[in-house]
PDB file of C-alpha atoms in Angstrom:
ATOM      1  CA  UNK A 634       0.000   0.000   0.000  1.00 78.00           C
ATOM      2  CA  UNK A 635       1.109   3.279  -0.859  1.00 89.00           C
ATOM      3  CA  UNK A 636       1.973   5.957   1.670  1.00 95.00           C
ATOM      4  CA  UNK A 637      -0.266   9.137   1.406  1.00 96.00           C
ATOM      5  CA  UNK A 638      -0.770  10.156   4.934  1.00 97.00           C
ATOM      6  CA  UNK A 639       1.688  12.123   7.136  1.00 97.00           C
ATOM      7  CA  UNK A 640       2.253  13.231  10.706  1.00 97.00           C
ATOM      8  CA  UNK A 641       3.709  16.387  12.082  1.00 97.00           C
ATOM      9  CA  UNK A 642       4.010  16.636  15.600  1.00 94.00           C
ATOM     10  CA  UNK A 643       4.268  20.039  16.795  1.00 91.00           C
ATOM     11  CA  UNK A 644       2.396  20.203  20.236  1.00 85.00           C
ATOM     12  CA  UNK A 645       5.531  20.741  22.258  1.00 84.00           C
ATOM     13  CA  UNK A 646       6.742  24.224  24.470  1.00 82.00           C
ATOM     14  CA  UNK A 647      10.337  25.284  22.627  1.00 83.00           C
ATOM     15  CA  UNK A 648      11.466  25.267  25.318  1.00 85.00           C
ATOM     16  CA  UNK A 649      15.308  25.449  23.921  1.00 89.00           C
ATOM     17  CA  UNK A 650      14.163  28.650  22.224  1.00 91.00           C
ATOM     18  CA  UNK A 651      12.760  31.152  24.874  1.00 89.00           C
ATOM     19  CA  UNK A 652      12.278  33.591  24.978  1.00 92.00           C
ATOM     20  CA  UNK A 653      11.000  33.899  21.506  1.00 91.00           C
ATOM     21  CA  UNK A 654       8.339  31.023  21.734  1.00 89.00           C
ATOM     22  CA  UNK A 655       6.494  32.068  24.898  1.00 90.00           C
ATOM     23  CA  UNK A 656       4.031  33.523  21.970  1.00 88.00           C
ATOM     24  CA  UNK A 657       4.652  32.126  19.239  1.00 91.00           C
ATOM     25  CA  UNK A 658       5.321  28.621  18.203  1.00 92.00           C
ATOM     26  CA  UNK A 659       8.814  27.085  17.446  1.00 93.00           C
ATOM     27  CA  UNK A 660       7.703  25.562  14.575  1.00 94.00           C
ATOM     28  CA  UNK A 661       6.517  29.372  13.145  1.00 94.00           C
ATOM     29  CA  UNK A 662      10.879  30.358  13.831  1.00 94.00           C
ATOM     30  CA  UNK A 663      11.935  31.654  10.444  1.00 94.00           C
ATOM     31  CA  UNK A 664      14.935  29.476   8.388  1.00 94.00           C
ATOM     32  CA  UNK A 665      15.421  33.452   6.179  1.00 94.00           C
ATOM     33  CA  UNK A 666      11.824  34.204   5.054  1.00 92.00           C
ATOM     34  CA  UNK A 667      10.243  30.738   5.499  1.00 94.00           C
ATOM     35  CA  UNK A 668       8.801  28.927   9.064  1.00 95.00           C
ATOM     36  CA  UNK A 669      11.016  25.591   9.736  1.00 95.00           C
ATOM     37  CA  UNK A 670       7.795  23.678   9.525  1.00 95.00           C
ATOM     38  CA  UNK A 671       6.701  24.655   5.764  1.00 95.00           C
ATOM     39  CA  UNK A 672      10.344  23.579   4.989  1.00 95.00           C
ATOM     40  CA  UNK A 673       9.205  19.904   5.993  1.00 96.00           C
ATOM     41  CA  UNK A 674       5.710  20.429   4.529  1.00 96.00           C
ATOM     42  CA  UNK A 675       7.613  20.884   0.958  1.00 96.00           C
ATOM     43  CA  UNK A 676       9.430  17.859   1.514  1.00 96.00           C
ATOM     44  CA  UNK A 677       6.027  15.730   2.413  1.00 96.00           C
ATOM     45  CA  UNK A 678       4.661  17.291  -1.081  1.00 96.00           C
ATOM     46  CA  UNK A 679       7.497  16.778  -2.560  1.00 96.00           C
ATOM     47  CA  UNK A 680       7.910  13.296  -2.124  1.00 97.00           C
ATOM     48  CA  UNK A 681       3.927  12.316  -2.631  1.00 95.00           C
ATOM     49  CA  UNK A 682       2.533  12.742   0.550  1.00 96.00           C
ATOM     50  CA  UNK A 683      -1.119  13.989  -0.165  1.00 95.00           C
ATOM     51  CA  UNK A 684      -2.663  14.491   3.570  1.00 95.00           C
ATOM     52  CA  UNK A 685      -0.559  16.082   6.394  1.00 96.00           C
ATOM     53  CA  UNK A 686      -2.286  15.817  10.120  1.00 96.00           C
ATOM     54  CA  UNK A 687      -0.518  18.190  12.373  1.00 96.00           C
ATOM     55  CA  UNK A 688      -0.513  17.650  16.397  1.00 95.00           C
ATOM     56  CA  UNK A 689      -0.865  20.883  17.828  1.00 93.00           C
ATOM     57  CA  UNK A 690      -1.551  22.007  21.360  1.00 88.00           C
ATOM     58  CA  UNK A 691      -2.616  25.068  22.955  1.00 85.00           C
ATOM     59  CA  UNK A 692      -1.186  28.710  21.687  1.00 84.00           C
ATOM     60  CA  UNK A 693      -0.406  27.058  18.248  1.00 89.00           C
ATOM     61  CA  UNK A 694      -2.502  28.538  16.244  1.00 91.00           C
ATOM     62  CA  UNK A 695      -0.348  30.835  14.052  1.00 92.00           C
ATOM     63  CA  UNK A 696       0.817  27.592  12.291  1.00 93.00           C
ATOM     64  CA  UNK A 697      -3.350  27.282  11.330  1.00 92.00           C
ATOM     65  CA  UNK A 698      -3.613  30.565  10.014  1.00 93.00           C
ATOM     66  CA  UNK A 699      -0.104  30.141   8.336  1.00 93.00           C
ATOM     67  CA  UNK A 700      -1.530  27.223   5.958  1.00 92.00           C
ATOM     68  CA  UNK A 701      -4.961  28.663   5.913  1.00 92.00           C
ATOM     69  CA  UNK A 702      -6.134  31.366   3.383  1.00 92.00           C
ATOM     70  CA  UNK A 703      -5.611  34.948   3.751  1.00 91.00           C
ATOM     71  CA  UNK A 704      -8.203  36.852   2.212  1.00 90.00           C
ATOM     72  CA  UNK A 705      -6.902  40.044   3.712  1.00 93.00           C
ATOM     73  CA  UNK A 706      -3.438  39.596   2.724  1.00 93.00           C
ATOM     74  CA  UNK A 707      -4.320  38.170  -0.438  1.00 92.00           C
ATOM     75  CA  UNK A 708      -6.593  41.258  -1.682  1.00 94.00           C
ATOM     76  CA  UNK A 709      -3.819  43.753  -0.477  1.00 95.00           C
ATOM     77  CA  UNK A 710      -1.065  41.886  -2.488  1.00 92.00           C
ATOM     78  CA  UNK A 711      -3.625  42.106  -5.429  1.00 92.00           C
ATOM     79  CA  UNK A 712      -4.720  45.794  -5.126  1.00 93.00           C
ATOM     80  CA  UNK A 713      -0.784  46.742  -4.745  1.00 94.00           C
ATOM     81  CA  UNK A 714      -0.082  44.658  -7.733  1.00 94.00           C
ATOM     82  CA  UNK A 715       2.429  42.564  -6.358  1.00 93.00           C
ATOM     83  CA  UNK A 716       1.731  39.323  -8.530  1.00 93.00           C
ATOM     84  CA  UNK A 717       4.575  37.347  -7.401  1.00 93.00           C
ATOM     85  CA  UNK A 718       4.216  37.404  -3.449  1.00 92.00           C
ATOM     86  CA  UNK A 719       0.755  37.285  -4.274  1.00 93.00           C
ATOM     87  CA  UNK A 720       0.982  33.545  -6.183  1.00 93.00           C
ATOM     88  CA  UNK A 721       3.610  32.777  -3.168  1.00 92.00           C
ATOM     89  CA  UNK A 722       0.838  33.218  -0.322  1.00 92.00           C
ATOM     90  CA  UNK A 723      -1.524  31.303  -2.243  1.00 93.00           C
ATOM     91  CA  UNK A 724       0.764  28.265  -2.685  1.00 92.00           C
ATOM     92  CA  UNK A 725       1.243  27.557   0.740  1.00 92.00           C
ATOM     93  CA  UNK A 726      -2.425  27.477   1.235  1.00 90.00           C
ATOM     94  CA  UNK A 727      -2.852  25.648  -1.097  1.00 90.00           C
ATOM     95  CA  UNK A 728       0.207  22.899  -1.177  1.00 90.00           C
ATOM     96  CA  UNK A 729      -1.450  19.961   0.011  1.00 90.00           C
ATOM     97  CA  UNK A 730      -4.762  19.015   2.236  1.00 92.00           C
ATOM     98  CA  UNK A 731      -3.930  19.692   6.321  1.00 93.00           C
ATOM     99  CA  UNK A 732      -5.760  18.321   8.721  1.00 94.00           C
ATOM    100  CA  UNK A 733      -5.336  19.167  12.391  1.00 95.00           C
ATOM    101  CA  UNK A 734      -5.483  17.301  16.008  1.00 94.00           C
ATOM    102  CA  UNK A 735      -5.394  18.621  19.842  1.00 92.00           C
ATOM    103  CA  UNK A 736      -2.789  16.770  21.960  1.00 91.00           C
ATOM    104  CA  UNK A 737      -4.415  18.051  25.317  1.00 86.00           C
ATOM    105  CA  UNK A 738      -1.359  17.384  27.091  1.00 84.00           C
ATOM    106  CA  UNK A 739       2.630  17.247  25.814  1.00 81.00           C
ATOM    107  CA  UNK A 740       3.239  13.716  26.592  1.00 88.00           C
ATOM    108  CA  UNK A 741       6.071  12.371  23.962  1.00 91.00           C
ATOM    109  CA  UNK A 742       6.282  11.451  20.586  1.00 93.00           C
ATOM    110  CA  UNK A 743       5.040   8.416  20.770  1.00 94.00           C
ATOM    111  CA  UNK A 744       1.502   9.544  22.732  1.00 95.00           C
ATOM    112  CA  UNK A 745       1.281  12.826  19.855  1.00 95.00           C
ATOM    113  CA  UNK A 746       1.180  10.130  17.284  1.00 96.00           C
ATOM    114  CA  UNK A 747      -1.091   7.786  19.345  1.00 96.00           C
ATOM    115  CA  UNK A 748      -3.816  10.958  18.751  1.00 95.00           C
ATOM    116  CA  UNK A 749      -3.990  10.697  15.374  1.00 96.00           C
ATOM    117  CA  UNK A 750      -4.807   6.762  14.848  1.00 95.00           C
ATOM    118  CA  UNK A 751      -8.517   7.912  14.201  1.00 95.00           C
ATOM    119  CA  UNK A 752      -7.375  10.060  11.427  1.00 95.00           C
ATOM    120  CA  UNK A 753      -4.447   7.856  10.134  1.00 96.00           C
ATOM    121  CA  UNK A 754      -6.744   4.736   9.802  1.00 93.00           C
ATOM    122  CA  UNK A 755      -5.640   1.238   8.520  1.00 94.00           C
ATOM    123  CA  UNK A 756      -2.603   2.345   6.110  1.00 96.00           C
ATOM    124  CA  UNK A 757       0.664   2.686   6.680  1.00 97.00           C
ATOM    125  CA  UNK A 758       1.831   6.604   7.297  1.00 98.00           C
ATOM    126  CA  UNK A 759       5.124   8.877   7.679  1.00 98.00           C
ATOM    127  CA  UNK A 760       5.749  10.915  10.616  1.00 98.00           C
ATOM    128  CA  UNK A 761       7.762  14.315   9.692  1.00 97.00           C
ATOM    129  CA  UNK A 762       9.881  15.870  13.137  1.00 95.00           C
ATOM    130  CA  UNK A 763       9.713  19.635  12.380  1.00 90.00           C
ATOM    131  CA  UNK A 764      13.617  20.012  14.125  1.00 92.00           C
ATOM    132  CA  UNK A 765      14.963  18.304  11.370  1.00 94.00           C
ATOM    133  CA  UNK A 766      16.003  20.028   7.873  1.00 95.00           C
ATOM    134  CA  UNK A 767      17.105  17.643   5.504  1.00 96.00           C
ATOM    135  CA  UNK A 768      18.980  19.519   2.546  1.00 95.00           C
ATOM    136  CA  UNK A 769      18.797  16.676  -0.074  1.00 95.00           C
ATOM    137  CA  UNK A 770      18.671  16.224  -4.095  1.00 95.00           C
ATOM    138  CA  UNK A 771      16.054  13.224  -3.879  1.00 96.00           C
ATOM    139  CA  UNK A 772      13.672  14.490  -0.610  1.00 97.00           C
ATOM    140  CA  UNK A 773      14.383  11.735   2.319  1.00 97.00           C
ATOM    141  CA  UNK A 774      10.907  10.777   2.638  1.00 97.00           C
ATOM    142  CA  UNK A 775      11.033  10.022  -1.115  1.00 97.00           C
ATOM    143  CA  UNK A 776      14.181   7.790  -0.805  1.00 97.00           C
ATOM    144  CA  UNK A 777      12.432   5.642   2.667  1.00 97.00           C
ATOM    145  CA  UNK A 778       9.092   5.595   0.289  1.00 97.00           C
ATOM    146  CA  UNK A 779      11.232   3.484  -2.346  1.00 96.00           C
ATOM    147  CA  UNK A 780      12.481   1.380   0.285  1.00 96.00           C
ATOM    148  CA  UNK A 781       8.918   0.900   1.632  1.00 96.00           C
ATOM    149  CA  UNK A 782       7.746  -0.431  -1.867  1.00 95.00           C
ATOM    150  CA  UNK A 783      10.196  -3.203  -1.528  1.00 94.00           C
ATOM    151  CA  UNK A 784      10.008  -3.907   2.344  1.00 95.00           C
ATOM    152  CA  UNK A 785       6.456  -2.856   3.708  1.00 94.00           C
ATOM    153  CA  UNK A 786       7.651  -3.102   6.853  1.00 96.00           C
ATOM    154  CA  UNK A 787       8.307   0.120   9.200  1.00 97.00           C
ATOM    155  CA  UNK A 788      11.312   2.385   7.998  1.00 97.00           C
ATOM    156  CA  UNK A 789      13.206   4.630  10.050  1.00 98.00           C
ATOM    157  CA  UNK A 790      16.046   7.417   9.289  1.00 97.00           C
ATOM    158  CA  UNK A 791      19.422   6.931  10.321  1.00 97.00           C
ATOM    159  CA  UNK A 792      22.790   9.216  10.748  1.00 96.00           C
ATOM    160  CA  UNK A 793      26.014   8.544  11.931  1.00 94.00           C
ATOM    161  CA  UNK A 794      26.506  10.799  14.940  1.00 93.00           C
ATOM    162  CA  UNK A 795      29.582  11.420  16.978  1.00 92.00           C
ATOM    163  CA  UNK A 796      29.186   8.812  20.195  1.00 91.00           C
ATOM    164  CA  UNK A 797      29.399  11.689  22.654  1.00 91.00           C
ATOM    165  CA  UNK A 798      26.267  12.565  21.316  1.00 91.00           C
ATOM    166  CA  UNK A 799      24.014   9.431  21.541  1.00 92.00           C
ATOM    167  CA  UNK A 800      22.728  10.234  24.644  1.00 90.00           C
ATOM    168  CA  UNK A 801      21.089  13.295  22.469  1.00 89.00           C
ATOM    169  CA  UNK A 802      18.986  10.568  20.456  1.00 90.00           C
ATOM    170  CA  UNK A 803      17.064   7.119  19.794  1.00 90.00           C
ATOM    171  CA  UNK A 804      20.064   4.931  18.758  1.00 93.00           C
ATOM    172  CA  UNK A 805      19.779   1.219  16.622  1.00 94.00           C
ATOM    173  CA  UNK A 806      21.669  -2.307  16.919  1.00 94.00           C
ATOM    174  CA  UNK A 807      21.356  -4.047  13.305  1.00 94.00           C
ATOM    175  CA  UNK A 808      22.541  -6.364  10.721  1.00 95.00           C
ATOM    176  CA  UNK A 809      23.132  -4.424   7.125  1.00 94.00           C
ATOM    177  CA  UNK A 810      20.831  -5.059   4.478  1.00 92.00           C
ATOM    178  CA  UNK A 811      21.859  -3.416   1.764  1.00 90.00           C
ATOM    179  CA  UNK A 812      21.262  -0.542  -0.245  1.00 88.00           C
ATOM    180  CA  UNK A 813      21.702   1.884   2.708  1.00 94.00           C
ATOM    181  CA  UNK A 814      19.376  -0.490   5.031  1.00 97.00           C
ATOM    182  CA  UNK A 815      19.892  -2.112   8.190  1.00 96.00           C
ATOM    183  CA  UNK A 816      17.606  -4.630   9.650  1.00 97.00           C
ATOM    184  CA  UNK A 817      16.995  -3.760  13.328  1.00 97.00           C
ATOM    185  CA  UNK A 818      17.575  -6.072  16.488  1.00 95.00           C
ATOM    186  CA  UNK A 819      17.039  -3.262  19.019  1.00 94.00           C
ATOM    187  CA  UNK A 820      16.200   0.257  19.903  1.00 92.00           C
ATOM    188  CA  UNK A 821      17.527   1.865  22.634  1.00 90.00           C
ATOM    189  CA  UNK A 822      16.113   5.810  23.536  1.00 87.00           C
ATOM    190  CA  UNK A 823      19.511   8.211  24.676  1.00 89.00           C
ATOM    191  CA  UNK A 824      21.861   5.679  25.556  1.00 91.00           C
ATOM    192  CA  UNK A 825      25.067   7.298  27.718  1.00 92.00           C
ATOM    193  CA  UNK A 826      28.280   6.895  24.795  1.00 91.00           C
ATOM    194  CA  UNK A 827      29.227   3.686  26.615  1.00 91.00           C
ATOM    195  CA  UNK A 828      26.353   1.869  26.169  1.00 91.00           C
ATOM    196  CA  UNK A 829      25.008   3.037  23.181  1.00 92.00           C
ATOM    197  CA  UNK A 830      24.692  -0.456  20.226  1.00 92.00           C
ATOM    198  CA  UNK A 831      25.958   1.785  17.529  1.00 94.00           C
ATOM    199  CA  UNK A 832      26.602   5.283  16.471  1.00 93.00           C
ATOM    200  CA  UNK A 833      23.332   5.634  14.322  1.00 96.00           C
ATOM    201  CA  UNK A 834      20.778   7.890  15.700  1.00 95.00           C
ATOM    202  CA  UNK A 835      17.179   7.821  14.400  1.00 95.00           C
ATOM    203  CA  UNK A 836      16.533  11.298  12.840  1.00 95.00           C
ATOM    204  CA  UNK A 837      12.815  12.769  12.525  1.00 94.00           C
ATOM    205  CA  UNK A 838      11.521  10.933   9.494  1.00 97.00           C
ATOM    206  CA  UNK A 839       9.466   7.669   9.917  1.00 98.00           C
ATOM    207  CA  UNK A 840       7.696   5.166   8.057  1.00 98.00           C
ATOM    208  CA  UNK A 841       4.914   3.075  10.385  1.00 98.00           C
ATOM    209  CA  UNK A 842       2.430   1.059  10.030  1.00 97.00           C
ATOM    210  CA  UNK A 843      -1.040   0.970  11.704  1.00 96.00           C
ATOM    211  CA  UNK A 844       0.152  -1.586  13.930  1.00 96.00           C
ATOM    212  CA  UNK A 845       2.355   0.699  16.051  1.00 97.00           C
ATOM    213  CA  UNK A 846      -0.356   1.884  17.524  1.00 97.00           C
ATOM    214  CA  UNK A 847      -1.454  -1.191  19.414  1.00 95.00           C
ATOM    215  CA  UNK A 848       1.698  -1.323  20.680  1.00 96.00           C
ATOM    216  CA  UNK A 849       2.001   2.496  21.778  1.00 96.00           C
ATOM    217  CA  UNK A 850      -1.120   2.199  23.579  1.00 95.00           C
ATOM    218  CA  UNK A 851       0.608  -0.655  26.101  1.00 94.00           C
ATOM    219  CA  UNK A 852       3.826   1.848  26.142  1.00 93.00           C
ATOM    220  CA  UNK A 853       4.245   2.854  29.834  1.00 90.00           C
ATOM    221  CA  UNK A 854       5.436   6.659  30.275  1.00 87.00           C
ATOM    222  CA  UNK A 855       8.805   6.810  31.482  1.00 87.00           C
ATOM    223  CA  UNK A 856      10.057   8.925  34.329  1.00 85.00           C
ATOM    224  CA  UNK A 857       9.194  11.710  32.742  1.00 86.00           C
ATOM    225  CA  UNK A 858       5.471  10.944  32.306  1.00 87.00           C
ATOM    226  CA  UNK A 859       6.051  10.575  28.772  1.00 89.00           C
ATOM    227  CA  UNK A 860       5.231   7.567  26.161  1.00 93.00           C
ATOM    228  CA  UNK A 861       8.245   7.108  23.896  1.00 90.00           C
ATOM    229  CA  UNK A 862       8.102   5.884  20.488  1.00 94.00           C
ATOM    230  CA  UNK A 863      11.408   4.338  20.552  1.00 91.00           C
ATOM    231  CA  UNK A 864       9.337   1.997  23.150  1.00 92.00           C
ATOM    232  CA  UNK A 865       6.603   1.308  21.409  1.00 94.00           C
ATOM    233  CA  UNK A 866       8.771   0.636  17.825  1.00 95.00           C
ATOM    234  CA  UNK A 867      10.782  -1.775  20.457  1.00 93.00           C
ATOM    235  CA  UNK A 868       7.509  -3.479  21.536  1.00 94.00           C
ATOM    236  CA  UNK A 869       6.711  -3.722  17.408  1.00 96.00           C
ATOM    237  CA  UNK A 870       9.832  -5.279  16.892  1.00 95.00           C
ATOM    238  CA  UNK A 871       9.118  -8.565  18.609  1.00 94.00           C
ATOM    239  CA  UNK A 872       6.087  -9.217  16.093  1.00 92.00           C
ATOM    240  CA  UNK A 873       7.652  -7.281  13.164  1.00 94.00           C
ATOM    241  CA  UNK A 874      10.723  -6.471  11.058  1.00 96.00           C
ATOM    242  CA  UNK A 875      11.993  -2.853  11.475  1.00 97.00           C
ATOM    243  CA  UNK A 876      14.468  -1.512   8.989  1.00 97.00           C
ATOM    244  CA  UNK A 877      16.914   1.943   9.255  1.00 97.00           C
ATOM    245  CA  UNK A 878      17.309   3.932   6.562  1.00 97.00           C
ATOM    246  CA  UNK A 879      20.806   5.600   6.009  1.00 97.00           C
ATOM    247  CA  UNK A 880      19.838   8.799   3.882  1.00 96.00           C
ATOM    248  CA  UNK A 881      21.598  10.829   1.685  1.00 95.00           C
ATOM    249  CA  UNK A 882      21.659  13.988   2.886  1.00 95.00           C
ATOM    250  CA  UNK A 883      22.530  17.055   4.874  1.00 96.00           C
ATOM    251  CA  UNK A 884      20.613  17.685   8.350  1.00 96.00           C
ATOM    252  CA  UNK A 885      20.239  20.670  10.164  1.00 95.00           C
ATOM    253  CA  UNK A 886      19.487  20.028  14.018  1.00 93.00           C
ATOM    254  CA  UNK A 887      17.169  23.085  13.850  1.00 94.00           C
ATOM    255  CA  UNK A 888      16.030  22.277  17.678  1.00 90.00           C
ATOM    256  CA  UNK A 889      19.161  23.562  19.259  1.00 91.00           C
ATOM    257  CA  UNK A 890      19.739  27.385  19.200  1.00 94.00           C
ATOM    258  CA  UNK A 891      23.236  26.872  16.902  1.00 95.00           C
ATOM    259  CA  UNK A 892      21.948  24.095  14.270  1.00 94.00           C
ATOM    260  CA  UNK A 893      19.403  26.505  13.481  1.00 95.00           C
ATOM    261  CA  UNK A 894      22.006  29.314  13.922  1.00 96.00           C
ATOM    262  CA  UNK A 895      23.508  26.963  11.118  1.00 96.00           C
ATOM    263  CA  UNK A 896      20.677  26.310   8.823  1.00 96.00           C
ATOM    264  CA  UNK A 897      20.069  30.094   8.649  1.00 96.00           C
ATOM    265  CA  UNK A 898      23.046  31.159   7.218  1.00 96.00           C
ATOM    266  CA  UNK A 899      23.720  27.942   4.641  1.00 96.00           C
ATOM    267  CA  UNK A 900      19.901  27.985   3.026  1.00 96.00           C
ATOM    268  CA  UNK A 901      20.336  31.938   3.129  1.00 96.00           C
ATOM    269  CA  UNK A 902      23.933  31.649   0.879  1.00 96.00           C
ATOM    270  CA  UNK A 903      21.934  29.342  -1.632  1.00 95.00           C
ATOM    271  CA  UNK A 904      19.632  31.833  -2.142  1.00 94.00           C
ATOM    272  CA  UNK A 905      20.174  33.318  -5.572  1.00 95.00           C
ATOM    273  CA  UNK A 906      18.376  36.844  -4.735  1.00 94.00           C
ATOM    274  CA  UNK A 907      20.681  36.314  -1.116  1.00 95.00           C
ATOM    275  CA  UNK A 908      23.371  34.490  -1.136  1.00 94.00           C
ATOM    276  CA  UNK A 909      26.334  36.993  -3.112  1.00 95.00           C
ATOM    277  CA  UNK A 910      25.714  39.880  -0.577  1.00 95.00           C
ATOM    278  CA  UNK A 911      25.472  37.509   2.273  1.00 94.00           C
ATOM    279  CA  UNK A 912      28.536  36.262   1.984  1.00 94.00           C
ATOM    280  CA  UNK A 913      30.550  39.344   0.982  1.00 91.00           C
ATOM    281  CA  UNK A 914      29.381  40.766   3.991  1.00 92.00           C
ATOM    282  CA  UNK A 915      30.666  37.743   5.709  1.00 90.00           C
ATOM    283  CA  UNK A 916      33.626  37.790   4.294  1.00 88.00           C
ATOM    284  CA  UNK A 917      33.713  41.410   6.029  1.00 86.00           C
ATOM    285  CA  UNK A 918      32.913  40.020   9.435  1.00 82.00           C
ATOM    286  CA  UNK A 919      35.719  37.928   9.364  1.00 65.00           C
ATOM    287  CA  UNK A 920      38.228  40.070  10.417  1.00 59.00           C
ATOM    288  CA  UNK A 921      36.205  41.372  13.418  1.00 58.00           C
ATOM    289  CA  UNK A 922      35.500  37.952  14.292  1.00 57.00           C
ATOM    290  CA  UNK A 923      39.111  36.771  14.382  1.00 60.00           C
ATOM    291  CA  UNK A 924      39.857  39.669  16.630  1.00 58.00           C
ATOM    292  CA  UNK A 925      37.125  38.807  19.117  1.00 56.00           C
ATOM    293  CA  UNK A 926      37.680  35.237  19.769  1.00 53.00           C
TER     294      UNK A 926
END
């Protein structure tokens, strides 16, 4: 069966980022002109998803409005003749079909997507993490999809991280199975360096089946009160193959003040209208820099 649904949690606080989210939400940040999350609503269009069901929680609704029309905004653009920013509002209204869903309370991953099994029904779906910016010729959701043809069994998205930094992540022990896959034995959710199975992390793009759920429903909340998905794809795994998918790739860690600090500056020096001027006047900086630090 063919994947057309998607998931997008974005219920969660920012917490990282106050004190700029105590009004607005993190996923609403801007990467240059664009919000991190319409970034990863490209890539869902872009690699066929047709329905996108976003988690949201309370004071989220500027990420609504931001994929709903704007008749205001859209008749001032028109009377002021500005045709090009005009056809640019209307596309992101009008990208792809997005549904919405209240998680009541922020209790993990694994309970945001647990909310939408009404909505997701009996098919399998992807789940998009909005902290994650995958610069990447062939969108990484479009690479797992392929995979998923072949496998139909749950996919998720590996990188090689630095040890130090497992702790950071979920974290796989596997067998390779070609063609950038692995075929899981275990899942283990921040793992200190020393006791980590390997050094690849699970990044925020997922392939699942309907039959998580089940198994997310039994998930106890850790000590934190929340119900991990590592711990319910764990639970799958006894009944079910589970494959990683190595992508090809560059991510941005968007959810920590300098990966975004990052992103900003490399998507804004790819921008054609941007990126000469940017980086003359960083060249400029340089010098002041060098002297400072």
């Amino acid at each position: 069966m063919r994947v057309r649904k998607a998931v997008f949690p974005a219920a969660g606080w920012g917490t990282r980022f106050l004190p700029a989210t105590k009004a607005q939400p993190k996923e609403m940040l801007p990467l240059v002109d664009k919000p991190v999350i319409q970034y990863v609503i490209e890539e869902a269009v872009a690699s066929g998803i047709e329905d996108i069901i976003i988690v949201t929680g309370r004071g989220k609704n500027a990420i609504e409005d931001h994929f709903d029309v704007s008749f205001e905004l859209e008749r001032v653009l028109e009377q002021r003749g500005e045709r090009e920013r005009l056809k640019e509002v209307r596309e992101i209204s009008e990208m792809i079909k997005v549904s919405y869903v209240r998680q009541k309370e922020a209790l993990g991953l694994g309970h945001a997507i647990l909310v939408t099994k009404h909505m997701v029904g009996d098919e399998p779906f992807a789940v998009f993490l909005g902290d994650d910016i995958i610069d990447a010729k062939v969108p990484v959701m479009k690479q797992m999809m392929k995979a998923f043809a072949r496998l139909k069994s749950p996919i998720l998205a590996l990188e090689k991280v630095d040890r130090a930094r497992t702790k950071d992540y979920g974290v796989i022990a596997g067998t390779p199975a070609g063609d950038s896959l692995f075929k899981l034995t275990d899942l283990v959710e921040k793992p200190e360096p020393d006791k980590a199975p390997s050094d690849l992390a699970i990044i925020g793009r997922y392939i699942l089946t309907p039959s998580i759920f089940k198994h997310l429903e039994k998930t106890p909340p850790d000590r934190r009160g929340e119900i991990q998905l590592t711990n319910g794809l764990r639970s799958l795994l006894k009944e079910q193959a589970i494959y990683g998918y190595q992508f090809e790739g560059k991510r941005y860690d968007t959810g920590n003040k300098l990966g975004f600090l990052k992103a900003t500056v490399e998507f804004a020096l790819k921008r054609p209208d941007l990126g000469k001027d940017f980086l003359e006047y960083l060249r400029t900086l340089d010098l002041g820099l060098r002297s400072r630090w």
